[in-house]
Amino acid sequence: MEPTIGSGLNTAVERYYDITLDLYEDLWGEHVHHGFWDPGEVPGPDGADRHAATDRLVRELVDYAAVPAGSRVLDVGCGIGGPALHLAGALGCTVEGVTLSARQAARANEKARAAGVAERARFHQLDALGTGYPDESFGVVWALESLMHIADRQGFFAEALRLLGPGGTLAVATWSVRDGELDEDERELVRQILLHQVMPDFSSLEEHERLARAAGFTDVATVDWSGAVANSWDPGFAQIREFERGPAAMRDLARERGVDVLGFFHAGPLMKKGFDTGVITYGALRATKPRPDSRPER
Ligand code: SAH
């Protein structure tokens, strides 16, 4: 992989997903993102509910951003391909997925072959800000829970605009932070989450909207899904076996893989507190690349 700006961060993110691939897959299956529930809906304790909820989040983002069937899609931060396989399967899209982790890309390609969509879903180890695809290569740029890892968010929106054809669709879902000043306790909670999840900082949903408009997108809108996804961190639901097996198992894992693997386990209670107190938020953003003859949005 070519070294790019921010490569220190990229190396840490790459490593994090390399060393946690099996942990995420055991717990969440092929989706490395939150689940989505109706208001008041209580998640069932078993894995089937977990998978139904993560599948649903993908469908919710497809609907919210109105991703057209059959599109050519760039999946920014594709994980092990769960969302891309839905886009390539049910929606008939052609997807190029990029991730910093070579192990994730290999696993995603394996899954695409097994699902019989390898022709339409290909995965590569590439930095989303340096993919080298020509201008206007895609009808959709899709970024599901990857933007938090990208320090240059302004650069992300500029690159998404460059890669989209006229009228193309940007679909983002991301962890975010409440808009406005945070107090000291809130800042400390956010700091711990960032540290454990290898993220440089969070932007508010409002800030994402501003950045998308400043980059030149039109029809920019966001929706706050904090209430719909927060169940993902229910202690009974996001049960993590290593914790149950006790400190010895955690210590062994840290010894084998490095202490940064522990971030996977620490995120749960911190994120729960973040959602409970309202400092952590979560939302989706949709936007359109204007056609040359359309008037700029005011
Ligand atoms: N979208 C997937 C994975 C989310 S996990 C899913 O929903 O299942 C976050 C992903 O973002 C990881 O695959 C990580 O490698 C990727 N990522 C983070 N920063 C990136 C960057 N600069 N370029 C490409 N991928 C990146």
Short mmCIF file of C-alpha atoms and ligand atoms in Angstrom, two decimals:
data_model
loop_
_atom_site.label_atom_id
_atom_site.label_comp_id
_atom_site.label_asym_id
_atom_site.label_seq_id
_atom_site.Cartn_x
_atom_site.Cartn_y
_atom_site.Cartn_z
CA MET A 1 0.00 0.00 0.00
CA GLU A 2 1.29 3.47 -0.88
CA PRO A 3 2.04 5.57 2.19
CA THR A 4 -0.39 8.47 2.34
CA ILE A 5 -0.99 11.49 4.54
CA GLY A 6 -1.93 10.39 8.02
CA SER A 7 -0.22 7.04 7.50
CA GLY A 8 0.61 6.74 11.23
CA LEU A 9 -3.11 6.66 11.94
CA ASN A 10 -3.74 4.39 8.96
CA THR A 11 -1.16 1.89 10.21
CA ALA A 12 -2.82 1.79 13.63
CA VAL A 13 -6.30 1.32 12.09
CA GLU A 14 -4.97 -1.39 9.78
CA ARG A 15 -3.43 -3.21 12.73
CA TYR A 16 -6.56 -2.87 14.85
CA TYR A 17 -8.76 -4.52 12.23
CA ASP A 18 -6.12 -7.17 11.44
CA ILE A 19 -5.93 -8.28 15.07
CA THR A 20 -9.67 -8.10 15.85
CA LEU A 21 -11.06 -9.65 12.66
CA ASP A 22 -12.02 -12.97 14.29
CA LEU A 23 -13.38 -11.25 17.42
CA TYR A 24 -15.74 -9.08 15.39
CA GLU A 25 -16.74 -11.97 13.18
CA ASP A 26 -17.54 -14.19 16.18
CA LEU A 27 -19.70 -11.52 17.78
CA TRP A 28 -21.25 -9.66 14.85
CA GLY A 29 -20.87 -11.99 11.87
CA GLU A 30 -20.04 -10.28 8.58
CA HIS A 31 -21.18 -6.81 9.66
CA VAL A 32 -18.78 -4.52 11.53
CA HIS A 33 -21.35 -1.89 12.47
CA HIS A 34 -24.31 -1.16 14.78
CA GLY A 35 -27.73 -2.78 14.59
CA PHE A 36 -30.96 -0.81 14.05
CA TRP A 37 -34.14 -1.23 16.11
CA ASP A 38 -37.56 0.46 16.25
CA PRO A 39 -38.24 2.76 19.23
CA GLY A 40 -38.93 0.70 22.34
CA GLU A 41 -37.93 -2.55 20.65
CA VAL A 42 -35.84 -4.71 22.98
CA PRO A 43 -33.20 -6.87 21.35
CA GLY A 44 -33.50 -10.63 21.77
CA PRO A 45 -30.57 -12.31 23.45
CA ASP A 46 -29.47 -14.48 20.57
CA GLY A 47 -27.26 -14.05 17.53
CA ALA A 48 -30.18 -14.19 15.10
CA ASP A 49 -31.56 -10.92 16.47
CA ARG A 50 -28.13 -9.33 16.25
CA HIS A 51 -27.86 -10.28 12.58
CA ALA A 52 -31.39 -9.14 11.78
CA ALA A 53 -30.57 -5.76 13.35
CA THR A 54 -27.29 -5.26 11.45
CA ASP A 55 -28.92 -6.32 8.17
CA ARG A 56 -31.64 -3.80 8.89
CA LEU A 57 -29.18 -0.93 9.34
CA VAL A 58 -27.83 -1.56 5.84
CA ARG A 59 -31.36 -1.49 4.42
CA GLU A 60 -32.15 1.69 6.36
CA LEU A 61 -29.13 3.46 4.84
CA VAL A 62 -30.01 2.20 1.35
CA ASP A 63 -33.52 3.63 1.81
CA TYR A 64 -32.46 6.89 3.46
CA ALA A 65 -29.88 7.71 0.78
CA ALA A 66 -32.06 6.22 -2.00
CA VAL A 67 -29.20 4.11 -3.34
CA PRO A 68 -30.30 3.14 -6.86
CA ALA A 69 -30.32 -0.59 -7.71
CA GLY A 70 -27.57 -1.61 -10.12
CA SER A 71 -25.26 1.29 -9.19
CA ARG A 72 -21.50 1.22 -9.38
CA VAL A 73 -20.52 1.69 -5.74
CA LEU A 74 -17.31 2.60 -3.94
CA ASP A 75 -17.55 1.12 -0.42
CA VAL A 76 -15.24 3.24 1.74
CA GLY A 77 -14.09 1.11 4.67
CA CYS A 78 -15.68 -2.15 3.59
CA GLY A 79 -14.77 -4.32 6.58
CA ILE A 80 -15.24 -7.99 5.68
CA GLY A 81 -17.83 -7.13 3.08
CA GLY A 82 -21.18 -7.64 4.85
CA PRO A 83 -22.83 -4.45 3.56
CA ALA A 84 -21.23 -4.76 0.10
CA LEU A 85 -22.57 -8.29 -0.33
CA HIS A 86 -26.07 -6.95 0.30
CA LEU A 87 -25.54 -4.16 -2.27
CA ALA A 88 -24.12 -6.61 -4.82
CA GLY A 89 -26.72 -9.28 -4.07
CA ALA A 90 -30.19 -7.93 -3.35
CA LEU A 91 -29.56 -4.59 -5.08
CA GLY A 92 -27.56 -5.83 -8.08
CA CYS A 93 -24.85 -3.19 -7.61
CA THR A 94 -21.21 -3.53 -8.66
CA VAL A 95 -19.04 -2.75 -5.66
CA GLU A 96 -15.38 -1.89 -5.21
CA GLY A 97 -14.63 -2.09 -1.49
CA VAL A 98 -11.56 -0.55 0.14
CA THR A 99 -10.18 -1.20 3.60
CA LEU A 100 -6.86 -0.51 5.27
CA SER A 101 -6.68 -4.12 6.47
CA ALA A 102 -5.34 -6.70 4.01
CA ARG A 103 -6.86 -9.45 6.15
CA GLN A 104 -10.29 -7.86 5.93
CA ALA A 105 -9.97 -7.46 2.14
CA ALA A 106 -8.97 -11.13 1.78
CA ARG A 107 -11.84 -12.28 4.00
CA ALA A 108 -14.32 -10.10 2.07
CA ASN A 109 -13.15 -11.53 -1.28
CA GLU A 110 -13.52 -15.03 0.12
CA LYS A 111 -17.07 -14.24 1.25
CA ALA A 112 -17.95 -12.73 -2.15
CA ARG A 113 -16.79 -15.94 -3.85
CA ALA A 114 -18.80 -18.07 -1.43
CA ALA A 115 -21.89 -15.90 -2.07
CA GLY A 116 -21.39 -16.20 -5.84
CA VAL A 117 -20.99 -12.44 -6.37
CA ALA A 118 -17.21 -12.24 -6.82
CA GLU A 119 -17.74 -10.70 -10.28
CA ARG A 120 -19.67 -7.81 -8.77
CA ALA A 121 -17.95 -7.29 -5.40
CA ARG A 122 -14.20 -6.86 -5.22
CA PHE A 123 -12.22 -5.78 -2.21
CA HIS A 124 -8.83 -4.09 -2.00
CA GLN A 125 -6.38 -2.89 0.61
CA LEU A 126 -6.36 0.83 -0.19
CA ASP A 127 -6.55 4.16 1.61
CA ALA A 128 -9.91 5.71 0.78
CA LEU A 129 -8.22 9.07 0.19
CA GLY A 130 -5.72 7.61 -2.28
CA THR A 131 -7.56 4.96 -4.29
CA GLY A 132 -6.36 6.23 -7.67
CA TYR A 133 -9.75 5.68 -9.33
CA PRO A 134 -10.38 8.20 -12.13
CA ASP A 135 -12.81 11.11 -11.71
CA GLU A 136 -16.51 10.21 -11.90
CA SER A 137 -15.89 6.46 -11.56
CA PHE A 138 -18.91 5.76 -9.33
CA GLY A 139 -22.63 6.36 -9.06
CA VAL A 140 -22.57 5.89 -5.29
CA VAL A 141 -19.97 6.47 -2.59
CA TRP A 142 -20.98 4.48 0.49
CA ALA A 143 -19.22 4.90 3.85
CA LEU A 144 -20.74 2.87 6.69
CA GLU A 145 -18.97 3.51 10.02
CA SER A 146 -15.59 4.31 8.50
CA LEU A 147 -15.51 8.11 8.53
CA MET A 148 -14.65 8.21 12.26
CA HIS A 149 -11.27 6.68 11.41
CA ILE A 150 -10.45 9.30 8.77
CA ALA A 151 -8.78 12.40 10.18
CA ASP A 152 -9.14 14.49 7.03
CA ARG A 153 -12.92 14.56 6.82
CA GLN A 154 -12.88 17.56 4.52
CA GLY A 155 -10.58 15.56 2.24
CA PHE A 156 -13.02 12.65 2.36
CA PHE A 157 -15.92 14.79 1.11
CA ALA A 158 -13.75 16.35 -1.62
CA GLU A 159 -12.59 12.91 -2.77
CA ALA A 160 -16.14 11.52 -2.71
CA LEU A 161 -17.25 14.44 -4.90
CA ARG A 162 -14.39 13.81 -7.33
CA LEU A 163 -15.18 10.09 -7.60
CA LEU A 164 -18.93 10.50 -8.16
CA GLY A 165 -20.48 11.09 -11.54
CA PRO A 166 -22.93 14.01 -11.91
CA GLY A 167 -26.10 13.26 -9.94
CA GLY A 168 -24.23 10.61 -7.94
CA THR A 169 -25.18 9.70 -4.38
CA LEU A 170 -23.18 9.91 -1.19
CA ALA A 171 -24.40 7.63 1.64
CA VAL A 172 -22.72 7.88 5.03
CA ALA A 173 -23.50 6.46 8.47
CA THR A 174 -21.16 7.38 11.26
CA TRP A 175 -20.48 7.60 14.95
CA SER A 176 -20.60 11.23 15.97
CA VAL A 177 -20.63 13.55 18.94
CA ARG A 178 -23.20 15.99 20.30
CA ASP A 179 -22.78 19.44 18.74
CA GLY A 180 -21.40 22.22 20.92
CA GLU A 181 -18.96 22.45 23.81
CA LEU A 182 -18.41 19.32 25.90
CA ASP A 183 -17.73 19.45 29.62
CA GLU A 184 -14.68 17.83 31.18
CA ASP A 185 -16.33 14.47 31.96
CA GLU A 186 -17.76 14.26 28.48
CA ARG A 187 -14.41 15.08 26.91
CA GLU A 188 -12.76 12.36 29.00
CA LEU A 189 -15.34 9.76 27.93
CA VAL A 190 -14.88 10.72 24.29
CA ARG A 191 -11.10 10.57 24.68
CA GLN A 192 -11.26 7.00 25.99
CA ILE A 193 -13.55 5.83 23.19
CA LEU A 194 -11.29 7.39 20.56
CA LEU A 195 -8.24 5.77 22.09
CA HIS A 196 -9.74 2.29 22.28
CA GLN A 197 -11.29 2.44 18.83
CA VAL A 198 -8.33 4.04 16.99
CA MET A 199 -10.20 7.13 15.92
CA PRO A 200 -8.64 10.61 15.73
CA ASP A 201 -11.75 12.58 16.78
CA PHE A 202 -15.49 12.74 16.27
CA SER A 203 -17.45 15.37 14.37
CA SER A 204 -21.04 16.27 15.16
CA LEU A 205 -23.74 15.48 12.61
CA GLU A 206 -24.08 19.21 12.01
CA GLU A 207 -20.37 19.42 11.22
CA HIS A 208 -20.64 16.55 8.73
CA GLU A 209 -23.46 18.43 7.03
CA ARG A 210 -21.40 21.62 6.84
CA LEU A 211 -18.42 19.75 5.40
CA ALA A 212 -20.55 18.06 2.74
CA ARG A 213 -22.03 21.40 1.64
CA ALA A 214 -18.63 23.12 1.69
CA ALA A 215 -17.23 20.38 -0.56
CA GLY A 216 -19.93 21.18 -3.14
CA PHE A 217 -22.63 18.56 -2.50
CA THR A 218 -26.31 19.46 -2.82
CA ASP A 219 -29.45 17.97 -1.25
CA VAL A 220 -27.45 17.40 1.92
CA ALA A 221 -29.45 15.96 4.82
CA THR A 222 -28.75 14.11 8.03
CA VAL A 223 -30.83 12.04 10.42
CA ASP A 224 -30.02 11.23 14.04
CA TRP A 225 -30.25 7.47 14.57
CA SER A 226 -28.77 7.43 18.11
CA GLY A 227 -31.95 5.99 19.62
CA ALA A 228 -32.26 3.35 16.91
CA VAL A 229 -28.74 1.94 17.27
CA ALA A 230 -27.90 2.32 20.98
CA ASN A 231 -29.18 -1.20 21.83
CA SER A 232 -26.05 -2.49 20.11
CA TRP A 233 -24.19 -1.87 23.38
CA ASP A 234 -26.68 -3.52 25.73
CA PRO A 235 -24.53 -5.49 28.17
CA GLY A 236 -26.72 -8.59 27.93
CA PHE A 237 -26.69 -8.38 24.17
CA ALA A 238 -23.17 -7.36 23.26
CA GLN A 239 -21.90 -10.09 25.52
CA ILE A 240 -18.26 -10.72 25.08
CA ARG A 241 -17.05 -14.16 25.96
CA GLU A 242 -13.46 -13.17 26.75
CA PHE A 243 -14.65 -10.92 29.56
CA GLU A 244 -16.63 -13.80 31.00
CA ARG A 245 -13.67 -16.10 30.86
CA GLY A 246 -11.92 -13.55 33.05
CA PRO A 247 -8.77 -11.49 33.17
CA ALA A 248 -6.47 -14.40 32.32
CA ALA A 249 -8.02 -14.78 28.86
CA MET A 250 -7.74 -11.04 28.24
CA ARG A 251 -4.12 -11.05 29.35
CA ASP A 252 -3.30 -13.94 27.01
CA LEU A 253 -4.96 -12.17 24.11
CA ALA A 254 -3.03 -8.96 24.87
CA ARG A 255 0.22 -10.91 25.11
CA GLU A 256 -0.35 -12.66 21.79
CA ARG A 257 -1.69 -9.74 19.77
CA GLY A 258 -0.64 -6.56 21.60
CA VAL A 259 -2.57 -4.46 24.11
CA ASP A 260 -4.47 -2.56 21.42
CA VAL A 261 -6.64 -5.67 20.96
CA LEU A 262 -8.27 -4.78 24.29
CA GLY A 263 -9.92 -1.76 22.67
CA PHE A 264 -12.45 -4.20 21.24
CA PHE A 265 -13.58 -5.13 24.77
CA HIS A 266 -13.41 -1.69 26.35
CA ALA A 267 -15.57 0.04 23.75
CA GLY A 268 -18.85 -1.56 24.92
CA PRO A 269 -19.38 0.02 28.34
CA LEU A 270 -17.93 3.35 27.18
CA MET A 271 -20.22 3.56 24.17
CA LYS A 272 -23.21 2.60 26.31
CA LYS A 273 -22.41 5.46 28.66
CA GLY A 274 -21.89 7.75 25.68
CA PHE A 275 -25.36 7.01 24.29
CA ASP A 276 -27.01 7.03 27.73
CA THR A 277 -25.63 10.49 28.49
CA GLY A 278 -26.16 11.81 24.96
CA VAL A 279 -22.57 12.81 24.28
CA ILE A 280 -22.15 10.09 21.66
CA THR A 281 -24.57 10.29 18.78
CA TYR A 282 -24.97 8.36 15.55
CA GLY A 283 -26.43 9.39 12.28
CA ALA A 284 -26.70 9.07 8.55
CA LEU A 285 -25.97 11.65 5.88
CA ARG A 286 -27.12 11.73 2.29
CA ALA A 287 -25.99 14.10 -0.42
CA THR A 288 -25.91 14.47 -4.18
CA LYS A 289 -23.19 15.56 -6.57
CA PRO A 290 -24.76 18.37 -8.56
CA ARG A 291 -25.14 18.06 -12.31
CA PRO A 292 -23.28 20.77 -14.24
CA ASP A 293 -26.52 22.56 -15.19
CA SER A 294 -28.05 22.55 -11.70
CA ARG A 295 -27.96 25.66 -9.54
CA PRO A 296 -25.80 25.62 -6.47
CA GLU A 297 -27.69 25.15 -3.21
CA ARG A 298 -27.83 28.19 -0.96
N1 SAH B 1 -18.28 -0.69 6.59
C1 SAH B 1 -17.92 -1.98 7.20
C2 SAH B 1 -16.74 -1.89 8.16
C3 SAH B 1 -16.78 -0.86 9.25
S1 SAH B 1 -15.33 -0.95 10.30
C4 SAH B 1 -19.15 -2.53 7.87
O1 SAH B 1 -20.05 -1.75 8.12
O2 SAH B 1 -19.19 -3.72 8.13
C5 SAH B 1 -14.35 0.40 9.70
C6 SAH B 1 -13.67 0.12 8.36
O3 SAH B 1 -13.12 1.34 7.88
C7 SAH B 1 -12.51 -0.88 8.40
O4 SAH B 1 -12.65 -1.78 7.34
C8 SAH B 1 -11.27 0.01 8.17
O5 SAH B 1 -10.20 -0.64 7.52
C9 SAH B 1 -11.87 1.06 7.27
N2 SAH B 1 -11.10 2.31 7.15
C10 SAH B 1 -10.79 3.20 8.12
N3 SAH B 1 -10.04 4.20 7.60
C11 SAH B 1 -9.89 3.94 6.29
C12 SAH B 1 -9.19 4.58 5.22
N4 SAH B 1 -8.50 5.71 5.40
N5 SAH B 1 -9.24 4.01 4.01
C13 SAH B 1 -9.91 2.85 3.78
N6 SAH B 1 -10.57 2.19 4.77
C14 SAH B 1 -10.56 2.72 5.99
#
